[in-house]
XYZ file of N, CA and C in Angstrom:
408
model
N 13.465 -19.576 91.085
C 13.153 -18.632 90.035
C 13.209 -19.358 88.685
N 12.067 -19.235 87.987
C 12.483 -19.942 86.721
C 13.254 -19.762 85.842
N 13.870 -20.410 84.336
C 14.464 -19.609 83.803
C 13.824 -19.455 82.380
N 14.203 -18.599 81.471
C 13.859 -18.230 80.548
C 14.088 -18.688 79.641
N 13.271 -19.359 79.041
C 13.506 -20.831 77.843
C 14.433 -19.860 76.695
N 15.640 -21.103 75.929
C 16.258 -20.303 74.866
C 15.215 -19.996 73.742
N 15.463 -18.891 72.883
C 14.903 -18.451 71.519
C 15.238 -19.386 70.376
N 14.643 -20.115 69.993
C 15.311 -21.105 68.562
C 14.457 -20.158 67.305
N 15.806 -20.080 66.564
C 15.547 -19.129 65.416
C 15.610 -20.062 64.019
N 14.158 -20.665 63.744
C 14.096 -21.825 62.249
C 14.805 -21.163 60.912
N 15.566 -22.242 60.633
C 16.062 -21.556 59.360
C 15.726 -22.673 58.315
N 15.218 -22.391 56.837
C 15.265 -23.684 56.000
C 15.480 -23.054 55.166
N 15.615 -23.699 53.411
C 16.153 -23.547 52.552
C 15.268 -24.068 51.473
N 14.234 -23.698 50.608
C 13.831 -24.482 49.554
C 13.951 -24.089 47.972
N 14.648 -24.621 47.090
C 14.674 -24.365 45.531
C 13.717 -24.740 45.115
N 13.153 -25.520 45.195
C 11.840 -26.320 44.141
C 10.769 -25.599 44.435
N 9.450 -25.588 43.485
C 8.916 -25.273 43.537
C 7.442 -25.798 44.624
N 7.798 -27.106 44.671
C 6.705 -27.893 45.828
C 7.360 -27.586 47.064
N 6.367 -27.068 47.405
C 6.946 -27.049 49.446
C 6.176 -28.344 50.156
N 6.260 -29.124 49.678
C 5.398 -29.970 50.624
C 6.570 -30.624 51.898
N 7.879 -30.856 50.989
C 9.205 -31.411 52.131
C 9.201 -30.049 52.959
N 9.301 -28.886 52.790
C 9.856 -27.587 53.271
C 9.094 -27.638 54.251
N 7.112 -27.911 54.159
C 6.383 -28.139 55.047
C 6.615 -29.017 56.120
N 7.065 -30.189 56.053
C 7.387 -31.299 56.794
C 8.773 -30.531 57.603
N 8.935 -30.201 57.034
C 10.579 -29.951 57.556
C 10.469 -28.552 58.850
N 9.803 -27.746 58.613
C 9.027 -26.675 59.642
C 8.843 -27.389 60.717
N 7.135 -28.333 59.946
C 6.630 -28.559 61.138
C 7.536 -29.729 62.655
N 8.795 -30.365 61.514
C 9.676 -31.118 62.284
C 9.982 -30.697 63.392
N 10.741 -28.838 62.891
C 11.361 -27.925 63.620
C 10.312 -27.455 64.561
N 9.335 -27.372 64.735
C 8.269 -26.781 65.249
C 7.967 -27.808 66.544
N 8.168 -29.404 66.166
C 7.406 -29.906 67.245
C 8.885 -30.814 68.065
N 10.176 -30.183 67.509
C 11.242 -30.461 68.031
C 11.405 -29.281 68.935
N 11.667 -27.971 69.134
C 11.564 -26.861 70.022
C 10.415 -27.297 70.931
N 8.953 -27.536 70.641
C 8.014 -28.004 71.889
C 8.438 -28.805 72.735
N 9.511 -30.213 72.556
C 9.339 -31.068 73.480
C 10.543 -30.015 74.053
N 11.431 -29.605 73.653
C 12.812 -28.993 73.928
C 12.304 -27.929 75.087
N 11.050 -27.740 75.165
C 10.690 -26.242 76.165
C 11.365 -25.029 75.312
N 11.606 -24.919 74.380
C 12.204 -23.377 73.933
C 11.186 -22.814 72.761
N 11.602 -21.552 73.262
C 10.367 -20.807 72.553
C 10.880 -20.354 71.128
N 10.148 -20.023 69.976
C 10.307 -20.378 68.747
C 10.041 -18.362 68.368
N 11.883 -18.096 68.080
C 11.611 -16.637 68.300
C 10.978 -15.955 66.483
N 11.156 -17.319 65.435
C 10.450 -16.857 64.203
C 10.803 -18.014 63.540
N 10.521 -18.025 61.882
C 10.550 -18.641 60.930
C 11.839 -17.870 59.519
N 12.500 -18.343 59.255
C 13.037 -17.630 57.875
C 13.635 -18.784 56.956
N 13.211 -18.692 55.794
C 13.043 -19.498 54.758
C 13.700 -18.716 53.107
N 14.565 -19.076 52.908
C 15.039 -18.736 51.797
C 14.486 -19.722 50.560
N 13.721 -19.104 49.402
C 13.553 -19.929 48.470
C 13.995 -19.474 47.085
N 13.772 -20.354 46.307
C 14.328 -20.094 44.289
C 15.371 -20.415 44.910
N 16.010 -19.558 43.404
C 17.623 -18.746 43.495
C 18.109 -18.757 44.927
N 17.574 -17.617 45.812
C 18.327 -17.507 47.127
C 18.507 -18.475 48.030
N 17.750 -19.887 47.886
C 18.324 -20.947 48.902
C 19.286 -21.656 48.268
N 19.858 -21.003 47.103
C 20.953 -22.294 46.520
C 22.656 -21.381 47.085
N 22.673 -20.221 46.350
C 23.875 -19.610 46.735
C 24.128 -19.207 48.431
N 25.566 -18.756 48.643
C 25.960 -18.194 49.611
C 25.361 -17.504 50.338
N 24.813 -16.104 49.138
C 24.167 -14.943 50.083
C 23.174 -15.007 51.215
N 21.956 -15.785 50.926
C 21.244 -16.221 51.837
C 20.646 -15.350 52.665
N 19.472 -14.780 51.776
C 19.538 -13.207 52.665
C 18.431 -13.530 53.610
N 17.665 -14.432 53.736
C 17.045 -14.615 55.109
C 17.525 -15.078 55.894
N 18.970 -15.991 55.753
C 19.439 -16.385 57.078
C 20.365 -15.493 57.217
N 20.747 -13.967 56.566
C 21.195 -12.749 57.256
C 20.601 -12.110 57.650
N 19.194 -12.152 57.315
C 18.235 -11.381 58.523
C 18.103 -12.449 59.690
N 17.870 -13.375 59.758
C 17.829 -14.453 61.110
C 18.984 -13.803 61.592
N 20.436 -14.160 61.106
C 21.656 -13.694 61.884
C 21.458 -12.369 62.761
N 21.056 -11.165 61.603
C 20.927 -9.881 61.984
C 19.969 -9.668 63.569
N 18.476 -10.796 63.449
C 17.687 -10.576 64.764
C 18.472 -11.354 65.523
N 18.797 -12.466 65.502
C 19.467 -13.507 66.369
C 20.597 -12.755 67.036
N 21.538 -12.043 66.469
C 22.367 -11.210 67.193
C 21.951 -9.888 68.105
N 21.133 -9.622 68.336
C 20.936 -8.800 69.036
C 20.146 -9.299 70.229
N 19.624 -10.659 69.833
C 19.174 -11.058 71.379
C 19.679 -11.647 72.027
N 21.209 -12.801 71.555
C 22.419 -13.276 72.503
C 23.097 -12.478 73.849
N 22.732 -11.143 73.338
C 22.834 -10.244 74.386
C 22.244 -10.512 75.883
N 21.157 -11.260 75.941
C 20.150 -11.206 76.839
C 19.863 -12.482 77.381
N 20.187 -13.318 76.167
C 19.264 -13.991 76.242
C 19.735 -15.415 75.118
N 20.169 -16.657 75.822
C 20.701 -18.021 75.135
C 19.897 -17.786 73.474
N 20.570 -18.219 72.461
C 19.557 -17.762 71.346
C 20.771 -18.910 70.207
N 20.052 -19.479 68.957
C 20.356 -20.377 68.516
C 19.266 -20.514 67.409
N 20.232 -20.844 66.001
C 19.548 -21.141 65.168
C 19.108 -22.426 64.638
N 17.512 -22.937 64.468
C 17.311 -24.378 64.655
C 16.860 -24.479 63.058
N 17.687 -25.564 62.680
C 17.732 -26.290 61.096
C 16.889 -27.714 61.742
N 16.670 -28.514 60.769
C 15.884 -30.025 60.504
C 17.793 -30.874 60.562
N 18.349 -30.347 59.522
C 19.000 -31.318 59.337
C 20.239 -30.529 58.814
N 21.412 -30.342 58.641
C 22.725 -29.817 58.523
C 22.677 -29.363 57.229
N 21.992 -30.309 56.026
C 22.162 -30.231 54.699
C 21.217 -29.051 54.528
N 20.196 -28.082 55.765
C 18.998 -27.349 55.284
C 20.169 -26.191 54.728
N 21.674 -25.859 55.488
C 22.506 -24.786 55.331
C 23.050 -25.376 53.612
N 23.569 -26.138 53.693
C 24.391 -26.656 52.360
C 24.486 -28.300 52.444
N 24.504 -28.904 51.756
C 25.416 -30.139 51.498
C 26.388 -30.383 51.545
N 26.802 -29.202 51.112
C 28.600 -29.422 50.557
C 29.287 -29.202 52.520
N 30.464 -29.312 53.153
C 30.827 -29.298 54.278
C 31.497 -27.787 54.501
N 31.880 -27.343 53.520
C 32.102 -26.074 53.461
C 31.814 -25.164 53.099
N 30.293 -25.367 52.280
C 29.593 -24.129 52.240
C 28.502 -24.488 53.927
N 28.310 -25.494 54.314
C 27.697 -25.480 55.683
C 29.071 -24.852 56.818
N 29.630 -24.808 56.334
C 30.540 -24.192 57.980
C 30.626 -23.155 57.577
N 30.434 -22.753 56.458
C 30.033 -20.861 55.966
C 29.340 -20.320 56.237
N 28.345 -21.113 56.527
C 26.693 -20.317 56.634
C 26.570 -20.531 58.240
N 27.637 -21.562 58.779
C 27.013 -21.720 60.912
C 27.724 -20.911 61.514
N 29.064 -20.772 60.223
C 30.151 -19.525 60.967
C 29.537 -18.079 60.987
N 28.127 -17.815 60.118
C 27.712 -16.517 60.363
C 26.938 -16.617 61.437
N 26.129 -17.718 61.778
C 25.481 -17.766 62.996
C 26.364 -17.812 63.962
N 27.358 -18.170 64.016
C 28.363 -17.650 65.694
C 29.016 -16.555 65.552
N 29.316 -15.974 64.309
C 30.100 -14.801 64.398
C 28.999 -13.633 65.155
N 27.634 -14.026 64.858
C 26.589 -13.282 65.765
C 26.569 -13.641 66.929
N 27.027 -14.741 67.411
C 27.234 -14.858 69.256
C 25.852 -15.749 69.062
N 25.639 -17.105 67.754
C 24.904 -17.733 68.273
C 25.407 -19.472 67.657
N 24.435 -20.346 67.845
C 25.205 -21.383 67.360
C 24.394 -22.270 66.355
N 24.155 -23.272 66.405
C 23.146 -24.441 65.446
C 22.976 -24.895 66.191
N 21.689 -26.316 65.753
C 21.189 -27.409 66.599
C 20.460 -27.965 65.244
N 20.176 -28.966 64.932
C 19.545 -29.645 64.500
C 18.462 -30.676 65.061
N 17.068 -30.996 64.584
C 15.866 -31.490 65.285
C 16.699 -33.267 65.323
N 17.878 -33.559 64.489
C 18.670 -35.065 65.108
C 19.342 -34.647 66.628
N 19.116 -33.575 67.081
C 20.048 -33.348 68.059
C 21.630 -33.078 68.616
N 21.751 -32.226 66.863
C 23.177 -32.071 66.737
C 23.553 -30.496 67.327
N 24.638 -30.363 67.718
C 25.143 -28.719 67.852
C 26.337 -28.427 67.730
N 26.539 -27.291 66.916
C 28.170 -27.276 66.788
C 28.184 -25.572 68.112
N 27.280 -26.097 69.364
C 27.798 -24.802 70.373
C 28.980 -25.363 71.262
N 29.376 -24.482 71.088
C 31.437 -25.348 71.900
C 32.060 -26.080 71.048
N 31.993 -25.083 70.007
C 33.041 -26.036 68.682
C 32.619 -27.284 68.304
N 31.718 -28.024 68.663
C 31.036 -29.273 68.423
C 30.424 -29.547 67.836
N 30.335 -31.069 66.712
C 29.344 -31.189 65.909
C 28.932 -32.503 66.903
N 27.566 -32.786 67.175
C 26.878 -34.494 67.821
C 27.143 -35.086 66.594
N 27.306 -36.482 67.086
C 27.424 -37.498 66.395
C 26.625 -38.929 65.951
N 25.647 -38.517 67.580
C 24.696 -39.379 67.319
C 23.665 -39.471 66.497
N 23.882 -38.783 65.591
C 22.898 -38.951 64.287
C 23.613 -39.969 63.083
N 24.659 -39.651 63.271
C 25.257 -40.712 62.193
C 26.250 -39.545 61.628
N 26.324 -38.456 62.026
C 27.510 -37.251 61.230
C 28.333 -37.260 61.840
N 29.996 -36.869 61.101
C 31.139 -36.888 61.432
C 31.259 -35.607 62.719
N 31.757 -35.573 63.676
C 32.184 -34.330 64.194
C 33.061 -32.955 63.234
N 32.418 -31.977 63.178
C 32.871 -31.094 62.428
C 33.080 -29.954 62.496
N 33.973 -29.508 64.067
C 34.143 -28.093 64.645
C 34.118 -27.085 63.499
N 32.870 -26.144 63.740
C 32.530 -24.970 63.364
C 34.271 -24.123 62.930
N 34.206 -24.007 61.378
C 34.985 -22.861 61.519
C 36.405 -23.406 60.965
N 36.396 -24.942 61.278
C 37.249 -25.883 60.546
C 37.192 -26.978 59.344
N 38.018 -27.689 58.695
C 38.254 -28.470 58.052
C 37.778 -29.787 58.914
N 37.367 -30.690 58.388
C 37.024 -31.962 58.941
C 38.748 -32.708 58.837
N 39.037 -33.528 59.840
C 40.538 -34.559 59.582
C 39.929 -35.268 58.981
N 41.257 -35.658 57.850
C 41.356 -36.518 56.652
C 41.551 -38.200 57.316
């Protein structure tokens, strides 16, 4: 019986006014889910103002759909790169802690995931369990 490829839910972030990186950065996400076999359950993109602060109200609507299909169905929100949530290490474990508090997790197109408390490393990033402080 086959199984039912996970939902990757794109999230990015752009302030500037050129989308041409934002473009690149999609289509990254786009042809990273193809080789992955998982199906691509939307797009949400916060720009201006709203991709710099906390609120982040498209990746609370991502959260908002993304949580209701963990129910059913493996589901996960797919970034380019860790810095698409924040730079800073603790406004990024702010913004992945709303994606698991919905019952989902991250992945990045380097092949990172913080699902099972885990950050990969083989990109060149520190391990950085979701939800914690990095050791000093």
């Amino acid at each position: 019986m086959p199984t039912t490829p996970p939902l990757a839910f794109v999230y990015d972030r752009c302030a500037t006014r050129s989308h041409a990186m934002l473009e690149m950065r999609l289509a990254g996400c786009r042809t990273y889910a193809e080789r992955q076999g998982w199906e691509v359950a939307g797009w949400w993109v916060d720009l201006g103002d709203a991709a710099l602060g906390g609120e982040r109200p498209e990746l609370g609507a991502l959260v908002g759909v993304l949580g209701r299909q963990v129910v059913g169905r493996r589901a996960f929100c797919l970034v380019h790169h860790w810095n698409r949530f924040a730079h800073d290490v603790e406004g990024r474990l702010a913004l992945q802690g709303r994606v698991a508090e919905a019952g989902g997790f991250s992945v990045t197109t380097f092949g990172e995931s913080d699902e099972n408390g885990r950050s990969d490393a083989r990109a060149g990033y520190a391990w950085v369990p979701v939800g914690r402080q990095p050791l000093e």
